[in-house]
Amino acid sequence: MAVIYLDHAATTPLDPRVREAMLPWLGERFGNPSSRHPFGVAAAEALDQARAELARAFAVRTSEVVFTSGATEANNLAVLGQARAARRFGNRVLIGATEHPSVREPAALLAREGFVVETLALDSDGVLDLAELARRLGPDVVLVAQMLVSNEFGTLHPLRELARTLRTRAPHAKLHVDAVQAVGKVDCALAELGCDSLALSAHKLHGPQGIGALIVVGKELEPVQVGGGQERGRRSGTENVAGAVGLAAAVRLAEAERERTLAATRAAREAFLARLPELPGARVLAPKKRFVDAILALVVPGAPAEVVMHHLERRGVYVSAGAACQSKKDAQSPSLAAIGLAPDEARHVLRISFARTTKRADAEFAAQALVEVLRELAAVSA
Ligand code: PMP
């Protein structure tokens, strides 16, 4: 049976070109970049090259790239590190309504340390409400964290407009952007977004799991992980050289193949939307105007999304019932509540996510499978 994987928002298959770039660093080239002998020097050079590649992609200096173990760590470092370093200016932290737990949880830690953490509102389209944001900003706000693309709905938030308002109304605030689902789909140059820091993760870009980066301008960042002082003291621990090489290759390819990604994901989304009239009661969740094509969240009434997901599996089609990081928890995703979904409706959210490797024919097959599964399930319950 053919396997059609449509859960790219959870993780993506490794691009063979990325694997190729990494292989020497999983084999004969194994130095510690901090060692002074030729093995170490070679590793340090590979790390420098990877850093330069990322600096180019995000239009920053090489000193502004911090390798981390992924976006969870990058988000933790950005949220905790920047808020703690700015304590003298104020104690308010604002976070987006649909942030990933790797932003929400460090913000909750900050609340326990005495910061006042507030959640930003969404407008009726499920997009960050800029007017409400403007009302909340003030000189005592030290950090705003807002994702660029939602991992649950594909919503594209207006970061540039956010940045503009923030600079005039909250002069001490740092702006952190979780760009995990955006890199390779929208322009993520830091100046373009107007942010101070940005988190990314290789495994969402056909790179390896367990490596990511925090791009951070400015020096006001309290480290979270301390030790040997690597990454200019901002993230101690021997660097993952093979991972960094893989991340750089993945970002380079994501940028070079952005048009391919956009075309492939648009075609795939269209294949699903064309069949929507055959899915009784189904609707696209959240974004009406601003979204990326790669992530499609559907409310499918009739059967719980988990049941639909397993029926699709039997036909070789792999999707997700909500976001992977939420699916092991019983609690409803706060993001679903934020966009106004009742808990019983939230159980019916199916997330289908595409990538540059998705073929139109595969999306058509998967859409057909979904039509059939929902028909079958409706027949059983009738
Ligand atoms: N932010 C978003 C928006 C994500 O989708 C994810 C991955 N689910 C993360 C952060 C965490 O990334 P990582 O898996 O690299 O820790």
Coordinates of C-alpha atoms and ligand atoms in Angstrom, one line a residue:
M1 CA 0.0 0.0 0.0
A2 CA 1.3 3.4 -0.9
V3 CA 1.9 5.7 2.1
I4 CA 0.8 9.3 1.8
Y5 CA 2.3 11.3 4.6
L6 CA 0.4 14.6 5.2
D7 CA 1.6 15.6 8.7
H8 CA 4.4 17.9 7.8
A9 CA 3.6 20.4 10.5
A10 CA 4.6 17.6 13.0
T11 CA 7.8 16.7 11.2
T12 CA 9.2 16.3 7.7
P13 CA 11.2 13.6 6.1
L14 CA 15.0 14.3 5.9
D15 CA 16.0 15.6 2.4
P16 CA 18.6 13.3 1.0
R17 CA 20.8 16.3 0.2
V18 CA 20.7 17.3 3.9
R19 CA 21.6 13.8 4.9
E20 CA 24.5 13.9 2.4
A21 CA 25.8 17.1 3.9
M22 CA 25.6 15.7 7.4
L23 CA 27.2 12.3 6.8
P24 CA 30.9 13.2 7.1
W25 CA 30.0 14.6 10.6
L26 CA 28.4 11.3 11.6
G27 CA 31.5 9.5 10.4
E28 CA 35.2 10.2 10.1
R29 CA 34.8 13.9 11.0
F30 CA 34.0 14.0 14.7
G31 CA 36.0 16.7 16.4
N32 CA 34.7 18.9 19.3
P33 CA 34.6 22.4 17.9
S34 CA 36.2 23.7 21.1
S35 CA 39.3 21.4 20.7
R36 CA 42.5 23.1 19.4
H37 CA 43.8 20.2 17.3
P38 CA 43.0 19.7 13.7
F39 CA 39.9 17.6 14.4
G40 CA 38.4 20.4 16.5
V41 CA 39.5 23.1 14.1
A42 CA 37.7 21.3 11.3
A43 CA 34.6 21.0 13.4
A44 CA 34.7 24.6 14.3
E45 CA 35.1 25.6 10.7
A46 CA 32.0 23.5 9.7
L47 CA 30.1 25.1 12.6
D48 CA 31.2 28.6 11.4
Q49 CA 30.1 27.8 7.9
A50 CA 26.7 26.6 9.1
R51 CA 26.4 29.8 11.2
A52 CA 27.3 32.0 8.2
E53 CA 24.6 30.2 6.1
L54 CA 21.9 30.9 8.8
A55 CA 23.1 34.5 9.2
R56 CA 22.7 35.0 5.4
A57 CA 19.2 33.4 5.4
F58 CA 18.0 35.7 8.2
A59 CA 20.1 38.7 7.2
V60 CA 21.8 39.0 10.6
R61 CA 25.4 38.8 11.8
T62 CA 27.0 35.4 12.5
S63 CA 27.3 36.5 16.2
E64 CA 23.5 36.6 16.2
V65 CA 23.0 32.9 15.6
V66 CA 22.7 30.6 18.6
F67 CA 22.4 26.9 17.9
T68 CA 20.0 25.1 20.1
S69 CA 18.5 21.6 20.4
G70 CA 15.4 22.7 18.5
A71 CA 12.7 25.3 18.7
T72 CA 11.5 24.4 22.1
E73 CA 14.9 25.3 23.5
A74 CA 15.1 28.4 21.3
N75 CA 11.7 29.6 22.5
N76 CA 12.6 29.0 26.1
L77 CA 15.8 30.9 25.8
A78 CA 14.2 33.8 24.0
V79 CA 11.3 34.1 26.4
L80 CA 13.1 33.5 29.7
G81 CA 16.4 35.0 28.6
Q82 CA 15.1 38.3 27.2
A83 CA 12.4 38.9 29.9
R84 CA 14.8 38.2 32.8
A85 CA 17.5 40.5 31.2
A86 CA 15.0 43.3 31.0
R87 CA 13.6 43.2 34.5
R88 CA 14.8 46.6 35.4
F89 CA 12.5 48.2 32.7
G90 CA 9.2 46.5 33.7
N91 CA 7.4 43.3 34.4
R92 CA 4.8 42.8 31.7
V93 CA 5.0 40.0 29.1
L94 CA 2.5 39.6 26.2
I95 CA 2.1 36.3 24.4
G96 CA 0.0 35.4 21.3
A97 CA -3.3 33.5 21.8
T98 CA -2.2 30.4 20.0
E99 CA 1.5 30.1 21.0
H100 CA 3.1 26.7 21.1
P101 CA 3.6 25.2 24.6
S102 CA 7.3 26.0 24.3
V103 CA 6.4 29.7 24.5
R104 CA 3.4 29.3 26.9
E105 CA 5.2 27.3 29.5
P106 CA 8.3 29.6 29.9
A107 CA 5.9 32.5 30.1
A108 CA 4.1 30.6 32.9
L109 CA 7.5 30.3 34.6
L110 CA 8.0 34.0 34.3
A111 CA 4.5 34.6 35.9
R112 CA 5.7 32.5 38.9
E113 CA 8.8 34.8 39.1
G114 CA 6.6 37.9 39.4
F115 CA 6.1 38.9 35.8
V116 CA 2.6 39.7 34.7
V117 CA 1.8 37.6 31.6
E118 CA -1.1 38.5 29.4
T119 CA -2.4 36.8 26.3
L120 CA -3.1 38.8 23.2
A121 CA -6.5 38.6 21.5
L122 CA -7.5 37.4 18.1
D123 CA -9.8 39.2 15.7
S124 CA -12.9 37.5 14.2
D125 CA -10.6 36.0 11.5
G126 CA -8.4 34.3 14.0
V127 CA -5.6 36.7 13.4
L128 CA -3.7 38.8 16.0
D129 CA -5.9 41.8 16.9
L130 CA -3.6 44.7 16.3
A131 CA -6.0 47.3 17.8
E132 CA -6.2 45.4 21.0
L133 CA -2.5 44.9 21.1
A134 CA -1.9 48.6 20.7
R135 CA -4.1 49.2 23.8
R136 CA -2.0 46.8 25.9
L137 CA 1.4 48.0 24.9
G138 CA 3.2 50.4 27.3
P139 CA 6.7 51.2 28.6
D140 CA 6.5 48.5 31.2
V141 CA 6.2 45.7 28.6
V142 CA 9.5 43.9 28.3
L143 CA 8.7 41.1 25.9
V144 CA 6.1 40.3 23.3
A145 CA 6.1 36.7 21.8
Q146 CA 4.0 36.1 18.8
M147 CA 4.2 33.2 16.3
L148 CA 4.4 34.0 12.6
V149 CA 2.5 31.0 11.3
S150 CA 0.2 28.9 13.5
N151 CA 1.1 25.2 13.6
E152 CA -2.5 24.4 14.2
F153 CA -4.3 26.4 11.6
G154 CA -1.7 27.9 9.3
T155 CA -2.8 31.4 10.2
L156 CA -0.2 34.0 9.1
H157 CA 0.0 36.8 11.7
P158 CA 0.9 40.4 10.9
L159 CA 4.3 40.6 12.5
R160 CA 5.5 43.7 10.6
E161 CA 2.5 45.7 11.8
L162 CA 3.0 44.3 15.3
A163 CA 6.6 45.4 15.3
R164 CA 5.8 48.9 14.1
T165 CA 3.2 49.4 16.9
L166 CA 5.5 47.9 19.4
R167 CA 8.4 50.2 18.6
T168 CA 6.4 53.3 19.2
R169 CA 4.4 52.2 22.3
A170 CA 6.7 49.8 24.1
P171 CA 10.3 51.1 23.7
H172 CA 11.8 48.5 26.1
A173 CA 10.0 45.5 24.7
K174 CA 11.8 42.8 22.8
L175 CA 9.8 41.1 20.1
H176 CA 10.2 37.3 19.8
V177 CA 8.9 35.4 16.8
D178 CA 8.3 31.6 16.7
A179 CA 8.9 31.1 13.0
V180 CA 9.0 27.3 13.1
Q181 CA 6.2 26.9 10.6
A182 CA 7.1 29.9 8.5
V183 CA 10.7 29.4 7.4
G184 CA 10.7 28.4 3.7
K185 CA 7.2 29.7 3.2
V186 CA 7.4 33.4 4.0
D187 CA 10.2 35.9 4.2
C188 CA 11.8 35.6 7.6
A189 CA 14.6 38.1 7.3
L190 CA 14.8 39.7 10.8
A191 CA 14.6 43.3 9.5
E192 CA 11.6 42.3 7.3
L193 CA 9.7 41.1 10.4
G194 CA 11.0 43.8 12.6
C195 CA 11.7 41.4 15.5
D196 CA 14.5 41.0 18.0
S197 CA 14.6 37.2 18.0
L198 CA 13.3 34.3 16.0
A199 CA 13.2 30.5 16.7
L200 CA 13.5 27.9 14.0
S201 CA 13.7 24.1 13.9
A202 CA 15.4 21.9 11.3
H203 CA 13.0 19.0 11.4
K204 CA 10.1 21.1 10.1
L205 CA 12.3 21.8 7.0
H206 CA 13.4 18.4 5.9
G207 CA 16.3 18.6 8.3
P208 CA 17.2 16.4 11.3
Q209 CA 15.3 16.4 14.6
G210 CA 17.0 17.8 17.7
I211 CA 18.6 20.9 16.2
G212 CA 17.4 24.4 15.8
A213 CA 18.5 28.0 16.4
L214 CA 17.6 31.2 18.1
I215 CA 18.5 34.2 15.9
V216 CA 18.9 37.0 18.3
V217 CA 20.0 40.6 17.8
G218 CA 21.2 42.6 20.8
K219 CA 23.1 41.4 23.8
E220 CA 20.4 41.4 26.5
L221 CA 19.8 37.7 26.9
E222 CA 20.3 35.9 30.2
P223 CA 21.4 32.3 29.4
V224 CA 19.2 29.5 30.6
Q225 CA 21.7 26.6 30.1
V226 CA 25.0 27.4 31.7
G227 CA 28.3 25.5 31.6
G228 CA 31.3 25.7 29.3
G229 CA 30.2 29.0 27.7
Q230 CA 29.7 27.8 24.2
E231 CA 27.7 30.0 21.7
R232 CA 29.2 33.1 23.3
G233 CA 27.9 32.1 26.7
R234 CA 24.3 32.1 25.5
R235 CA 24.0 28.3 25.3
S236 CA 26.5 26.1 27.0
G237 CA 27.1 22.6 25.8
T238 CA 29.2 21.0 23.0
E239 CA 27.6 22.0 19.7
N240 CA 25.8 19.4 17.6
V241 CA 28.0 19.8 14.5
A242 CA 26.3 17.3 12.3
G243 CA 23.0 18.9 13.3
A244 CA 24.1 22.4 12.6
V245 CA 25.4 21.4 9.2
G246 CA 22.1 19.7 8.5
L247 CA 20.1 22.7 9.7
A248 CA 22.1 25.0 7.5
A249 CA 21.6 22.8 4.5
A250 CA 17.9 22.5 5.3
V251 CA 17.5 26.3 5.5
R252 CA 19.4 26.8 2.3
L253 CA 17.2 24.4 0.4
A254 CA 14.0 25.7 2.0
E255 CA 14.9 29.2 0.7
A256 CA 16.1 28.0 -2.7
E257 CA 13.0 25.9 -3.1
R258 CA 10.4 28.3 -1.6
E259 CA 8.6 28.6 -4.9
R260 CA 8.4 24.8 -5.2
T261 CA 7.0 24.6 -1.7
L262 CA 4.4 27.3 -2.4
A263 CA 3.3 25.7 -5.6
A264 CA 3.1 22.2 -4.2
T265 CA 1.3 23.2 -1.0
R266 CA -1.2 25.4 -2.9
A267 CA -2.0 22.5 -5.3
A268 CA -2.4 20.1 -2.4
R269 CA -4.7 22.5 -0.5
E270 CA -6.8 23.0 -3.6
A271 CA -7.2 19.3 -4.1
F272 CA -8.7 19.1 -0.6
L273 CA -10.9 22.2 -0.9
A274 CA -12.3 20.9 -4.2
R275 CA -13.8 18.0 -2.3
L276 CA -15.1 20.0 0.7
P277 CA -18.7 20.0 -0.7
E278 CA -18.6 16.2 -0.5
L279 CA -17.8 16.3 3.2
P280 CA -21.1 17.0 4.9
G281 CA -20.8 19.8 7.5
A282 CA -17.0 20.1 7.1
R283 CA -15.4 23.5 7.2
V284 CA -12.0 25.1 7.1
L285 CA -11.0 26.3 10.6
A286 CA -9.8 29.8 11.4
P287 CA -7.9 31.6 8.7
K288 CA -10.1 33.3 6.1
K289 CA -7.6 35.8 4.8
R290 CA -4.1 35.4 6.1
F291 CA -2.7 31.9 6.0
V292 CA -0.1 29.6 4.4
D293 CA -1.4 26.8 2.2
A294 CA 0.8 24.2 3.9
I295 CA -1.5 23.8 6.9
L296 CA -5.2 23.0 6.6
A297 CA -7.3 22.5 9.6
L298 CA -10.7 21.0 9.0
V299 CA -13.6 20.5 11.4
V300 CA -15.2 17.2 10.4
P301 CA -18.4 16.6 12.2
G302 CA -19.7 13.1 12.4
A303 CA -16.8 11.3 14.1
P304 CA -14.0 12.4 16.3
A305 CA -10.9 13.4 14.4
E306 CA -8.9 10.7 16.1
V307 CA -11.3 8.1 14.7
V308 CA -11.1 9.6 11.2
M309 CA -7.3 9.7 11.5
H310 CA -7.1 6.0 12.2
H311 CA -9.5 5.1 9.4
L312 CA -7.3 7.2 7.0
E313 CA -4.3 5.3 8.3
R314 CA -5.8 2.0 7.0
R315 CA -5.8 3.6 3.6
G316 CA -2.2 4.6 3.9
V317 CA -3.0 8.3 4.6
Y318 CA -1.3 9.9 7.6
V319 CA -2.7 13.1 9.0
S320 CA -3.1 14.5 12.5
A321 CA -6.0 15.0 15.0
G322 CA -4.9 18.5 16.1
A323 CA -1.2 19.3 16.8
A324 CA 1.1 16.5 17.7
C325 CA 2.4 18.3 20.8
Q326 CA -1.2 18.5 22.1
S327 CA -2.4 15.1 21.0
K328 CA -1.0 13.2 24.0
K329 CA -2.8 15.6 26.4
D330 CA -6.4 15.3 27.5
A331 CA -6.9 19.1 27.8
Q332 CA -8.2 21.0 24.9
S333 CA -5.7 23.1 23.1
P334 CA -5.9 26.7 24.4
S335 CA -5.6 27.8 20.7
L336 CA -8.8 26.1 19.8
A337 CA -10.6 27.8 22.6
A338 CA -9.0 31.1 21.5
I339 CA -10.5 30.9 18.1
G340 CA -13.9 30.2 19.8
L341 CA -14.2 26.5 19.3
A342 CA -16.4 24.7 21.9
P343 CA -14.7 21.6 23.5
D344 CA -16.9 19.1 21.7
E345 CA -16.2 20.7 18.4
A346 CA -12.5 20.8 19.2
R347 CA -12.4 17.0 19.1
H348 CA -13.3 17.1 15.4
V349 CA -10.3 19.1 14.2
L350 CA -8.3 17.3 11.6
R351 CA -5.0 18.8 10.6
I352 CA -3.6 18.1 7.2
S353 CA -0.2 19.6 6.3
F354 CA 1.8 19.6 3.1
A355 CA 5.3 20.2 2.0
R356 CA 7.4 20.7 -1.1
T357 CA 7.5 16.9 -1.5
T358 CA 3.7 16.6 -1.6
K359 CA 2.4 15.6 -5.0
R360 CA -1.0 16.8 -6.3
A361 CA -2.0 13.2 -7.1
D362 CA -1.2 12.2 -3.5
A363 CA -3.3 15.0 -2.1
E364 CA -6.2 14.0 -4.5
F365 CA -5.9 10.4 -3.3
A366 CA -6.0 11.5 0.4
A367 CA -9.0 13.8 -0.2
Q368 CA -10.8 11.0 -1.9
A369 CA -10.0 8.7 1.1
L370 CA -11.3 11.4 3.5
V371 CA -14.6 11.6 1.5
E372 CA -14.9 7.8 1.6
V373 CA -14.0 7.5 5.3
L374 CA -16.6 10.2 6.3
R375 CA -19.2 8.5 4.2
E376 CA -18.5 5.1 5.8
L377 CA -18.6 6.5 9.3
A378 CA -21.8 8.4 8.6
A379 CA -23.4 5.1 7.3
V380 CA -22.3 3.2 10.4
S381 CA -23.8 5.8 12.8
A382 CA -27.0 6.3 10.7
Ligands
PMP1 N1 6.9 26.0 17.8 C1 6.0 25.6 16.8 C2 5.1 26.5 16.2 C3 6.0 24.2 16.5 O1 5.2 23.7 15.6 C4 7.0 23.3 17.2 C5 7.0 21.9 16.8 N2 5.8 21.2 17.1 C6 7.8 23.9 18.1 C7 7.8 25.2 18.4 C8 8.9 23.0 18.8 O2 9.9 22.7 18.0 P1 10.9 21.5 18.3 O3 10.2 20.2 17.9 O4 12.1 21.8 17.5 O5 11.2 21.6 19.8

